[in-house]
Coordinates of C-alpha atoms and ligand atoms in Angstrom, one line a residue:
Chain A
X1 CA -15.0 -3.1 2.9
X2 CA -11.8 -5.2 3.2
X3 CA -11.1 -5.0 6.9
X4 CA -14.4 -4.0 8.6
X5 CA -17.9 -5.5 8.4
X6 CA -21.3 -4.5 9.8
X7 CA -22.4 -6.8 12.6
X8 CA -23.1 -7.4 16.3
X9 CA -20.8 -5.8 18.9
X10 CA -17.6 -7.9 19.3
X11 CA -14.2 -7.2 20.7
X12 CA -12.8 -4.0 22.1
X13 CA -15.2 -1.0 22.1
X14 CA -13.5 2.0 20.5
X15 CA -16.0 4.7 20.3
X16 CA -19.1 6.1 18.7
X17 CA -19.7 7.8 15.4
X18 CA -22.9 9.8 14.9
X19 CA -24.7 6.6 13.8
X20 CA -22.6 3.6 14.8
X21 CA -20.6 2.0 17.5
X22 CA -17.1 0.9 16.5
X23 CA -15.2 -2.2 17.6
X24 CA -11.9 -3.7 16.4
X25 CA -13.3 -5.3 13.3
X26 CA -17.0 -4.6 13.5
X27 CA -19.2 -1.6 12.9
X28 CA -22.5 -2.0 14.8
X29 CA -25.8 -0.3 14.5
X30 CA -26.5 -1.2 18.1
X31 CA -25.3 1.9 19.8
X32 CA -23.1 1.5 22.8
X33 CA -24.8 4.1 25.0
X34 CA -22.6 6.1 27.3
X35 CA -25.0 7.7 29.8
X36 CA -24.0 11.0 31.4
X37 CA -23.7 10.4 35.1
X38 CA -25.3 13.1 37.2
X39 CA -24.6 14.0 40.8
X40 CA -26.6 15.6 43.5
X41 CA -24.6 17.6 46.0
X42 CA -24.8 16.4 49.5
X43 CA -25.3 19.0 52.3
X44 CA -22.1 21.2 52.5
X45 CA -21.1 20.4 48.9
X46 CA -21.0 22.9 46.1
X47 CA -20.6 22.9 42.3
X48 CA -17.6 24.7 41.0
X49 CA -17.9 25.6 37.3
X50 CA -14.8 26.0 35.2
X51 CA -14.7 27.1 31.5
X52 CA -15.7 27.1 28.7
X53 CA -13.5 30.1 28.0
X54 CA -10.4 30.5 30.1
X55 CA -6.8 31.1 29.3
X56 CA -6.0 28.0 31.4
X57 CA -7.5 25.7 28.8
X58 CA -6.2 25.1 25.4
X59 CA -9.7 24.7 23.9
X60 CA -13.2 25.7 25.0
X61 CA -14.7 23.0 27.3
X62 CA -16.9 23.3 30.4
X63 CA -16.4 21.5 33.7
X64 CA -18.7 21.2 36.7
X65 CA -16.8 19.9 39.8
X66 CA -18.8 18.8 42.8
X67 CA -16.9 19.3 46.0
X68 CA -17.2 19.8 49.8
X69 CA -13.9 21.7 49.8
X70 CA -10.7 20.1 48.7
X71 CA -11.7 16.8 47.4
X72 CA -13.5 16.5 44.0
X73 CA -16.4 14.1 44.5
X74 CA -17.6 14.1 40.9
X75 CA -16.8 15.9 37.7
X76 CA -18.9 16.5 34.6
X77 CA -17.3 17.5 31.3
X78 CA -19.2 19.2 28.5
X79 CA -17.0 18.9 25.4
X80 CA -19.8 20.0 23.1
X81 CA -19.9 23.8 23.8
X82 CA -17.9 24.6 20.7
X83 CA -19.5 22.1 18.3
X84 CA -18.8 23.0 14.7
X85 CA -20.9 21.8 11.7
X86 CA -18.8 20.9 8.7
X87 CA -20.4 20.5 5.3
X88 CA -18.7 17.4 4.0
X89 CA -21.4 15.3 2.3
X90 CA -21.8 15.9 -1.4
X91 CA -18.1 16.9 -1.8
X92 CA -15.5 15.0 -3.7
X93 CA -13.0 13.1 -1.5
X94 CA -10.4 15.7 -2.6
X95 CA -12.5 18.6 -1.3
X96 CA -13.7 16.7 1.8
X97 CA -10.1 16.3 2.8
X98 CA -9.7 20.1 3.2
X99 CA -12.5 19.8 5.9
X100 CA -11.2 16.5 7.4
X101 CA -7.7 18.1 8.0
X102 CA -9.4 20.8 9.9
X103 CA -11.4 18.5 12.3
X104 CA -8.5 18.5 14.6
X105 CA -5.7 20.5 13.1
X106 CA -3.2 19.3 15.7
X107 CA -3.8 15.7 14.6
X108 CA -4.4 16.6 11.0
X109 CA -2.1 13.8 9.7
X110 CA -4.0 11.2 11.7
X111 CA -7.4 12.4 10.5
X112 CA -6.2 12.8 6.9
X113 CA -4.6 9.4 6.6
X114 CA -7.5 7.5 8.3
X115 CA -9.9 9.3 5.9
X116 CA -7.8 8.6 2.9
X117 CA -7.4 4.9 3.8
X118 CA -11.2 4.6 4.3
X119 CA -11.7 6.1 0.8
X120 CA -9.0 3.8 -0.7
X121 CA -10.8 0.8 1.0
X122 CA -14.1 1.9 -0.5
X123 CA -12.7 2.4 -4.0
X124 CA -10.2 -0.5 -4.1
X125 CA -7.3 1.8 -4.5
X126 CA -4.0 0.1 -3.8
X127 CA -1.2 2.3 -2.4
X128 CA 2.4 1.1 -2.8
X129 CA 4.2 0.1 0.4
X130 CA 6.9 2.8 -0.1
X131 CA 4.1 5.5 0.0
X132 CA 2.7 3.9 3.2
X133 CA 6.1 4.4 4.7
X134 CA 5.7 8.1 4.0
X135 CA 2.4 8.0 5.8
X136 CA 4.1 6.3 8.7
X137 CA 6.6 9.1 8.9
X138 CA 3.8 11.6 9.0
X139 CA 1.9 9.8 11.7
X140 CA 4.9 9.2 13.9
X141 CA 6.1 12.8 13.5
X142 CA 2.7 14.0 14.5
X143 CA 2.8 11.6 17.5
X144 CA 6.2 13.1 18.6
X145 CA 4.8 16.6 18.6
X146 CA 1.6 15.7 20.3
X147 CA 3.4 13.7 23.0
X148 CA 5.9 16.5 23.5
X149 CA 2.9 18.9 24.1
X150 CA 1.3 16.5 26.7
X151 CA 4.6 16.1 28.5
X152 CA 5.2 19.8 28.5
X153 CA 1.7 20.5 29.8
X154 CA 2.2 18.0 32.6
X155 CA 5.4 19.9 33.7
X156 CA 3.5 23.2 33.8
X157 CA 1.2 22.7 36.8
X158 CA 4.1 20.9 38.5
X159 CA 6.0 24.2 38.4
X160 CA 8.8 22.8 36.4
X161 CA 9.5 25.8 34.2
X162 CA 12.9 24.8 32.8
X163 CA 11.9 21.4 31.3
X164 CA 8.6 22.9 30.3
X165 CA 10.4 25.5 28.2
X166 CA 12.9 23.1 26.9
X167 CA 10.1 20.8 25.7
X168 CA 8.2 23.8 24.2
X169 CA 11.4 24.5 22.3
X170 CA 11.6 20.9 21.0
X171 CA 7.9 21.0 20.0
X172 CA 8.5 24.1 18.0
X173 CA 11.5 22.5 16.3
X174 CA 9.3 19.5 15.4
X175 CA 6.7 21.9 13.9
X176 CA 9.6 23.3 11.7
X177 CA 10.6 19.8 10.8
X178 CA 7.0 19.0 9.8
X179 CA 7.0 22.3 7.7
X180 CA 10.2 21.2 6.0
X181 CA 8.9 17.7 5.3
X182 CA 5.3 18.5 4.2
X183 CA 5.3 22.2 3.3
X184 CA 2.9 23.0 6.2
X185 CA 3.4 23.1 10.0
X186 CA 0.2 21.0 10.5
X187 CA 0.5 18.7 7.4
X188 CA -2.4 20.5 5.7
X189 CA -2.6 19.5 2.0
X190 CA 0.4 17.2 2.3
X191 CA -1.4 13.9 1.5
X192 CA -4.2 12.8 -0.7
X193 CA -6.3 9.8 -1.6
X194 CA -3.7 7.4 -3.2
X195 CA -0.7 9.3 -2.1
X196 CA 1.5 11.4 0.0
X197 CA 3.9 14.2 -1.0
X198 CA 6.7 14.8 1.4
X199 CA 10.3 15.9 1.2
X200 CA 12.9 14.3 3.5
X201 CA 15.9 16.5 2.9
X202 CA 17.7 17.3 6.2
X203 CA 15.0 15.5 8.3
X204 CA 17.2 12.7 9.6
X205 CA 19.7 14.8 11.6
X206 CA 17.0 17.1 12.9
X207 CA 14.9 14.2 14.2
X208 CA 18.0 12.7 15.7
X209 CA 18.7 16.0 17.5
X210 CA 15.2 16.2 19.0
X211 CA 15.4 12.6 20.1
X212 CA 18.7 13.1 21.9
X213 CA 17.6 16.3 23.6
X214 CA 14.3 14.8 24.8
X215 CA 16.1 11.8 26.2
X216 CA 18.2 14.1 28.4
X217 CA 15.2 16.0 29.7
X218 CA 13.2 12.8 30.3
X219 CA 16.1 11.2 32.2
X220 CA 16.4 14.3 34.4
X221 CA 12.7 14.4 35.1
X222 CA 12.8 10.8 36.2
X223 CA 15.4 11.8 38.8
X224 CA 13.1 14.4 40.4
X225 CA 11.2 13.0 43.4
X226 CA 9.0 16.1 43.6
X227 CA 7.9 15.7 40.0
X228 CA 7.2 11.9 40.4
X229 CA 5.3 12.5 43.7
X230 CA 3.0 14.9 42.0
X231 CA 2.1 12.5 39.2
X232 CA 2.1 9.2 40.9
X233 CA -1.3 7.9 42.2
X234 CA -3.0 10.9 40.6
X235 CA -5.9 10.1 38.3
X236 CA -5.8 6.3 38.6
X237 CA -7.8 4.4 36.0
X238 CA -7.4 0.8 35.0
X239 CA -10.9 -0.3 34.2
X240 CA -13.5 0.2 31.5
X241 CA -13.0 1.0 27.9
X242 CA -9.5 2.6 27.7
X243 CA -7.5 3.3 24.6
X244 CA -4.3 4.9 23.5
X245 CA -1.5 5.8 25.9
X246 CA -4.0 5.7 28.9
X247 CA -4.7 2.0 28.1
X248 CA -1.1 1.2 27.6
X249 CA -0.1 2.9 30.9
X250 CA -2.4 0.6 32.7
X251 CA -0.8 -2.5 31.2
X252 CA -3.2 -3.2 28.3
X253 CA -1.6 -4.2 25.0
X254 CA -3.8 -2.2 22.8
X255 CA -2.7 -0.1 19.8
X256 CA -4.2 0.2 16.3
X257 CA -0.6 -0.1 15.0
X258 CA -0.6 -3.8 16.1
X259 CA -3.7 -4.5 13.9
X260 CA -2.5 -2.4 10.9
X261 CA -2.1 -4.3 7.7
X262 CA -1.3 -1.6 5.1
X263 CA 1.1 0.8 6.9
X264 CA 4.2 -1.3 7.4
X265 CA 4.6 -1.1 11.2
X266 CA 5.2 -4.8 11.4
X267 CA 8.1 -4.6 9.0
X268 CA 9.7 -2.2 11.4
X269 CA 9.2 -4.6 14.2
X270 CA 6.7 -2.3 16.0
X271 CA 6.1 -3.1 19.6
X272 CA 3.9 -0.9 21.8
X273 CA 5.1 0.7 25.0
X274 CA 3.3 -0.9 27.8
X275 CA 3.6 0.2 31.5
X276 CA 2.1 -0.8 34.8
X277 CA 1.1 2.4 36.5
X278 CA -2.4 3.5 35.6
X279 CA -2.0 7.1 36.8
X280 CA -0.8 10.5 35.4
X281 CA 2.8 9.2 35.8
X282 CA 2.1 6.1 33.8
X283 CA 0.6 8.2 31.0
X284 CA 3.5 10.7 31.1
X285 CA 5.9 7.7 31.0
X286 CA 4.2 6.0 28.0
X287 CA 4.0 9.3 26.0
X288 CA 7.7 10.0 26.7
X289 CA 8.8 6.5 25.6
X290 CA 6.7 6.8 22.5
X291 CA 8.5 10.0 21.5
X292 CA 11.8 8.0 21.5
X293 CA 10.2 5.0 19.8
X294 CA 8.6 7.1 17.1
X295 CA 11.8 8.9 16.3
X296 CA 13.5 5.5 15.9
X297 CA 10.8 4.3 13.5
X298 CA 11.0 7.5 11.4
X299 CA 14.7 7.1 11.1
X300 CA 14.3 3.6 9.7
X301 CA 11.3 4.5 7.5
X302 CA 13.3 7.2 5.8
X303 CA 15.3 4.5 4.0
X304 CA 12.2 3.1 2.4
X305 CA 9.7 5.9 1.7
X306 CA 8.5 7.3 -1.6
X307 CA 5.9 9.7 -2.8
X308 CA 3.0 9.3 -5.2
X309 CA 0.4 11.5 -6.7
X310 CA -3.3 11.8 -6.1
X311 CA -5.7 9.2 -7.6
X312 CA -8.7 10.4 -9.6
X313 CA -11.9 9.2 -7.9
X314 CA -14.5 10.7 -10.3
X315 CA -17.6 8.6 -10.8
X316 CA -16.5 5.9 -8.4
X317 CA -18.7 4.1 -5.9
X318 CA -18.1 2.1 -2.7
X319 CA -18.1 1.8 1.0
X320 CA -15.0 1.6 3.2
X321 CA -13.5 2.0 6.7
X322 CA -10.2 2.4 8.3
X323 CA -8.7 2.8 11.8
X324 CA -5.3 4.2 12.8
X325 CA -3.6 4.9 16.1
X326 CA -3.7 8.7 16.5
X327 CA -1.5 10.1 19.4
X328 CA -4.6 9.9 21.6
X329 CA -5.7 6.3 20.6
X330 CA -7.9 4.6 18.0
X331 CA -9.3 7.0 15.3
X332 CA -11.8 5.5 12.9
X333 CA -13.4 6.7 9.6
X334 CA -16.2 5.2 7.6
X335 CA -17.2 6.6 4.1
X336 CA -19.8 5.8 1.5
X337 CA -19.1 7.2 -1.9
X338 CA -21.6 7.5 -4.7
X339 CA -20.7 8.7 -8.1
X340 CA -17.4 10.1 -6.8
X341 CA -19.0 12.1 -4.0
X342 CA -19.2 11.6 -0.2
X343 CA -22.7 10.1 0.5
X344 CA -22.0 9.4 4.1
X345 CA -19.0 10.0 6.5
X346 CA -18.7 8.7 10.0
X347 CA -15.9 9.4 12.4
X348 CA -15.1 8.0 15.9
X349 CA -12.6 10.0 18.0
X350 CA -10.6 8.6 20.9
X351 CA -11.5 11.8 22.8
X352 CA -14.9 10.3 23.7
X353 CA -13.4 7.4 25.8
X354 CA -10.5 9.5 27.1
X355 CA -12.9 12.1 28.5
X356 CA -14.9 9.3 30.1
X357 CA -11.7 7.8 31.6
X358 CA -10.6 11.3 32.9
X359 CA -14.0 11.8 34.5
X360 CA -13.9 8.5 36.3
X361 CA -10.3 8.9 37.4
X362 CA -11.0 12.3 39.0
X363 CA -13.4 11.1 41.7
X364 CA -11.6 11.4 45.1
X365 CA -8.7 13.5 43.8
X366 CA -8.0 16.9 45.1
X367 CA -8.4 20.2 43.2
X368 CA -4.7 20.8 42.7
X369 CA -4.5 17.4 40.9
X370 CA -7.2 18.3 38.4
X371 CA -4.9 20.2 36.0
X372 CA -2.2 17.5 35.8
X373 CA -4.7 14.8 35.3
X374 CA -6.6 16.5 32.5
X375 CA -3.4 17.3 30.7
X376 CA -2.0 13.8 31.1
X377 CA -4.9 12.4 28.9
X378 CA -3.9 14.7 26.0
X379 CA -7.6 15.2 25.0
X380 CA -8.5 17.3 21.9
X381 CA -12.0 18.7 22.1
X382 CA -12.2 19.8 18.4
X383 CA -12.2 16.2 17.3
X384 CA -15.3 15.5 19.4
X385 CA -17.2 18.7 19.1
X386 CA -17.9 18.3 15.4
X387 CA -20.8 17.2 13.3
X388 CA -20.4 16.3 9.6
X389 CA -23.3 17.3 7.4
Chain B
X1 CA 16.9 19.5 42.5
X2 CA 15.8 23.0 41.4
X3 CA 19.4 24.0 41.1
X4 CA 20.0 21.1 38.7
X5 CA 17.3 22.5 36.4
X6 CA 18.7 26.0 36.8
X7 CA 22.1 24.9 35.7
X8 CA 20.6 22.7 33.0
X9 CA 18.7 25.8 31.7
X10 CA 21.8 27.9 31.7
X11 CA 23.8 25.2 29.8
X12 CA 21.4 25.2 26.9
X13 CA 22.0 29.0 26.4
X14 CA 19.7 31.5 24.8
X15 CA 17.4 30.0 22.1
X16 CA 15.3 33.1 21.4
X17 CA 15.5 34.6 17.9
X18 CA 15.4 38.4 17.4
X19 CA 12.3 38.6 15.3
X20 CA 10.5 40.9 14.8
X21 CA 13.6 43.2 14.9
X22 CA 15.5 40.7 12.6
X23 CA 14.1 38.5 9.8
X24 CA 12.5 35.2 10.8
X25 CA 15.0 32.4 11.0
X26 CA 12.6 29.6 9.8
X27 CA 9.7 31.3 8.0
X28 CA 7.3 28.7 6.6
X29 CA 6.2 29.0 2.9
X30 CA 2.6 28.0 3.7
X31 CA 1.2 30.2 5.0
X32 CA 3.0 33.3 3.7
X33 CA 2.2 36.1 1.3
X34 CA 1.4 34.7 -2.1
X35 CA 2.4 36.4 -5.3
X36 CA 0.9 35.7 -8.8
X37 CA -2.1 36.1 -11.0
X38 CA -4.7 34.3 -13.1
X39 CA -5.4 31.1 -11.1
X40 CA -8.7 29.3 -11.0
X41 CA -9.7 26.5 -8.8
X42 CA -9.7 28.2 -5.4
X43 CA -12.0 26.3 -3.0
X44 CA -12.8 29.4 -1.0
X45 CA -13.0 32.0 -3.8
X46 CA -9.9 33.8 -2.5
X47 CA -8.8 34.6 -6.0
X48 CA -11.0 37.2 -7.7
X49 CA -10.7 39.5 -10.7
X50 CA -9.3 42.1 -8.2
X51 CA -6.5 39.7 -7.1
X52 CA -5.8 37.6 -4.0
X53 CA -7.9 38.0 -0.9
X54 CA -5.5 37.3 1.9
X55 CA -8.1 36.9 4.7
X56 CA -10.1 34.3 2.8
X57 CA -7.1 32.1 1.7
X58 CA -6.6 28.8 3.5
X59 CA -3.2 28.3 1.9
X60 CA -4.2 24.9 0.4
X61 CA -1.7 25.2 -2.5
X62 CA -4.3 24.5 -5.2
X63 CA -3.4 27.7 -7.1
X64 CA 0.2 26.6 -7.6
X65 CA 2.1 27.3 -9.8
X66 CA 0.1 30.5 -10.8
X67 CA 0.5 31.8 -7.3
X68 CA 3.7 31.2 -5.3
X69 CA 4.5 31.7 -1.7
X70 CA 7.0 34.4 -0.9
X71 CA 7.9 33.4 2.6
X72 CA 6.8 36.9 3.9
X73 CA 5.1 36.6 7.2
X74 CA 3.3 40.0 7.3
X75 CA -0.1 38.6 6.4
X76 CA -2.1 40.8 8.9
X77 CA -3.8 44.1 9.0
X78 CA -3.9 46.5 11.9
X79 CA -6.9 48.8 11.6
X80 CA -6.4 50.4 15.0
X81 CA -3.3 50.3 17.2
X82 CA -3.4 51.1 20.9
X83 CA -0.2 52.7 22.1
X84 CA -1.3 52.6 25.7
X85 CA -0.2 48.9 25.6
X86 CA 3.3 49.8 24.5
X87 CA 5.0 48.7 27.7
X88 CA 2.8 45.7 28.6
X89 CA 0.1 44.0 26.5
X90 CA -2.1 41.4 28.1
X91 CA -4.1 39.2 25.7
X92 CA -6.9 36.8 26.4
X93 CA -7.4 33.9 23.9
X94 CA -10.9 32.8 23.1
X95 CA -11.6 29.7 21.1
X96 CA -15.1 30.2 19.6
X97 CA -14.8 27.1 17.4
X98 CA -11.2 26.5 16.3
X99 CA -9.7 23.2 15.0
X100 CA -6.8 23.4 17.4
X101 CA -4.0 24.7 15.1
X102 CA -4.7 28.4 15.6
X103 CA -4.8 27.6 19.4
X104 CA -1.4 26.0 19.1
X105 CA 0.2 28.7 17.0
X106 CA -1.0 31.3 19.4
X107 CA 0.5 29.4 22.3
X108 CA 3.7 28.9 20.3
X109 CA 4.6 32.6 20.5
X110 CA 5.5 31.9 24.2
X111 CA 8.0 29.1 23.3
X112 CA 11.7 30.0 23.6
X113 CA 12.2 30.6 19.8
X114 CA 9.7 33.5 19.9
X115 CA 9.4 34.4 23.7
X116 CA 6.6 37.0 23.4
X117 CA 7.2 37.9 27.1
X118 CA 10.4 39.6 26.1
X119 CA 8.3 42.1 24.1
X120 CA 6.0 42.6 27.0
X121 CA 3.2 40.5 25.6
X122 CA 1.5 38.2 28.1
X123 CA -1.3 35.8 28.1
X124 CA -4.0 36.2 30.8
X125 CA -6.5 33.7 32.1
X126 CA -9.4 36.0 32.4
X127 CA -10.8 38.8 30.2
X128 CA -11.0 41.1 33.2
X129 CA -7.2 41.4 33.1
X130 CA -7.0 41.7 29.3
X131 CA -6.1 44.6 27.0
X132 CA -7.1 42.5 24.0
X133 CA -9.2 39.5 23.1
X134 CA -7.8 37.1 20.5
X135 CA -10.6 35.3 18.9
X136 CA -9.9 32.0 17.1
X137 CA -12.2 29.8 15.1
X138 CA -15.6 30.1 13.6
X139 CA -18.8 31.1 15.4
X140 CA -20.5 28.2 17.2
X141 CA -23.9 28.7 18.9
X142 CA -22.6 27.3 22.2
X143 CA -19.8 29.9 22.5
X144 CA -21.8 33.0 21.6
X145 CA -22.6 33.8 25.2
X146 CA -19.0 33.2 26.4
X147 CA -17.7 35.5 23.7
X148 CA -20.2 38.3 24.5
X149 CA -19.4 38.0 28.2
X150 CA -15.7 38.0 27.7
X151 CA -15.9 41.1 25.6
X152 CA -18.1 42.9 28.2
X153 CA -15.7 41.9 31.0
X154 CA -12.7 43.6 29.4
X155 CA -11.8 47.1 30.7
X156 CA -11.4 50.0 28.2
X157 CA -9.4 50.6 26.1
X158 CA -9.6 47.2 24.5
X159 CA -8.7 45.6 21.2
X160 CA -10.5 42.9 19.3
X161 CA -8.1 40.7 17.3
X162 CA -9.2 37.9 14.9
X163 CA -6.6 35.2 14.5
X164 CA -6.9 32.9 11.5
X165 CA -9.1 32.6 8.4
X166 CA -12.0 31.1 10.4
X167 CA -12.1 34.1 12.8
X168 CA -11.7 36.8 10.1
X169 CA -13.9 35.5 7.3
X170 CA -15.1 32.0 8.3
X171 CA -12.4 30.4 6.1
X172 CA -13.5 27.1 4.7
X173 CA -15.2 25.9 7.9
X174 CA -18.2 28.2 8.6
X175 CA -19.1 31.7 9.6
X176 CA -16.9 34.3 11.4
X177 CA -17.8 35.1 15.0
X178 CA -18.0 38.8 14.5
X179 CA -18.6 41.3 11.6
X180 CA -15.3 42.4 10.2
X181 CA -15.8 46.1 11.2
X182 CA -15.6 44.9 14.9
X183 CA -12.0 43.7 14.5
X184 CA -9.2 46.1 15.1
X185 CA -6.6 43.6 13.9
X186 CA -7.1 40.8 11.4
X187 CA -4.5 38.0 11.2
X188 CA -4.8 35.9 8.0
X189 CA -3.5 32.3 7.7
X190 CA -4.9 28.8 8.3
X191 CA -3.3 28.9 10.8
X192 CA -1.0 31.9 10.8
X193 CA 2.5 31.1 11.9
X194 CA 3.8 32.2 15.3
X195 CA 6.0 34.8 13.4
X196 CA 2.8 36.3 11.9
X197 CA 1.0 36.3 15.3
X198 CA 3.9 37.8 17.1
X199 CA 4.4 40.6 14.6
X200 CA 0.6 41.3 14.5
X201 CA 0.4 41.6 18.3
X202 CA 3.5 43.8 18.4
X203 CA 2.0 46.1 15.7
X204 CA -1.4 46.1 17.5
X205 CA 0.2 48.1 20.4
X206 CA 2.1 50.4 18.1
X207 CA 5.4 48.4 18.2
X208 CA 7.7 48.5 15.2
X209 CA 8.5 45.3 13.3
X210 CA 11.8 46.4 11.9
X211 CA 12.8 43.1 10.4
X212 CA 12.1 44.1 6.9
X213 CA 14.6 47.0 6.9
X214 CA 17.1 45.8 9.5
X215 CA 18.9 43.5 7.2
X216 CA 19.9 41.5 10.3
X217 CA 19.1 37.8 9.9
X218 CA 19.1 35.6 13.1
X219 CA 20.3 32.1 12.9
X220 CA 17.9 29.2 13.3
X221 CA 18.9 27.7 16.7
X222 CA 18.8 23.9 16.6
Ligands
LIG401 S1 -3.8 28.8 -1.6 FE1 -5.3 30.3 -1.1 S2 -5.7 31.4 -3.0 FE2 -4.6 29.5 -3.5 S3 -6.3 28.1 -4.0 FE3 -5.8 27.8 -1.8 S4 -7.2 29.1 -0.7 FE4 -7.2 29.8 -2.9
LIG402 S1 -8.2 29.2 10.5 FE1 -7.6 27.2 9.9 S2 -6.1 26.6 11.5 FE2 -7.3 28.3 12.3 S3 -9.0 27.3 13.4 FE3 -9.7 27.7 11.3 S4 -9.4 25.8 10.2 FE4 -8.1 25.8 12.1

């Protein structure tokens, strides 16, 4: 392992895998426990159950809200109702990738690239910088689409139908750009260990178009007092283990792209978007600014990127790890490879800490704020409700 | 302020394409109907001596160049259509264990490019108001009860629709939530594109997808 080592907990806590706790540079066998807080209703309070299956939720997840009426005193989230068991161990990295891409299909590029980089770390495979530029394009395009979806979903409960539809339109256009670039609307089978196969024809003007249209919508939303009122001071959270846009909204300068040594973010002068409002508005603001920033990075990266083909990993052995900044925050993979097959695979998803932050930020908020607040974290359940066997 | 958004909306004009009465403006290659023969190396055994099994395929491209994508989006089968839903068709999505992509493609049919509402197709938040349940993902033990309950809660007549390889056959991930004879409509793809989902839902209530013979091609709106 070139960038990670096993050791005692040190630095920022990023999440748990099935076996380990993950920090910025350390993997620890001492598990950072995250006890589920329980709540006993006081007289006059009741428990309101929502989910797991309802059209109002993107994925299956169950909530228990404890309330005396309007105010939510405590909320419990069960993200594990739809836990899938994926058979990954014993597969070659090439076959395992088909599974990894389907852990969270909406963030398939993030999962695929983090996994590929962990395998490359394990097997000492060097990937040329131009190919890492291609991966950067994939990751930032995925971030644009993901952030558009979050911003769109925040407009929805606010009753802002026009911008909601305009953003849905842009999100679909980005899906079409991704399809043009990678051959698949979700980047499935677009990258591999040692490489990346994308086509950039016609991408530049299309990205530029999305950037321009989003900037107009964003500026108009910032002019709307009603919209801002609904988001501001809703779901405050500035303490504890935060990551991704939620951390950056509360003023923390944390972003895996700052620590990245292989994907050339530094060469593009990457600087994270930091804000000082730790609420749903802050998260909306950071996500929006990141759409613009990612578009700019892609436009620059298009001058430098190249493709490469898959590397043969037959018979190889090693242990490696990698972490990247997915649209939701730090996403980590660890792999152990024996005789060219996956012996162990561990993944830590940012959903764990984001769900914890959402839960804490809800206490004291009212029912009507619940929807905005949940959407403002951009949480994906599929990435957490998964066991790799 | 609302009038500003109203004008803003008007200024952008109509972005909706005419599919399924005209050909798709931006049909993806993967997934689409494949054409070819004699390929090995399929990770899900979708290629057999009898040919390509559409519902098993996860569109991983490993059979290239023996099999090639045609761009055709009609990768679904309607075993039973319900014409009672011709005027309005209310569908309830249920995620029994999906990766998120099928969920997103289902939702995308309501984005302006596709605008399923214009065809009278609506999403509902509860199975009690649903004409059809759209199941996405593999079976997971925790979702079994929710699936059974949702099915029981639906009024008759009702349709059961499987969306995506996971729901139809288990795909590469696991086991399908229901036996295939329980499905009235099977939509292949991993995930199926919004074009495929829209055409399948339209056909499920007896609607005609005239794009193949209309010869009318809509422009991709950018
Ligand atoms: S594209 Fe489909 S048929 Fe071809 S190898 Fe992949 S799963 Fe098999
Ligand atoms: S069919 Fe494919 S895209 Fe759909 S849920 Fe299954 S793995 Fe995801």
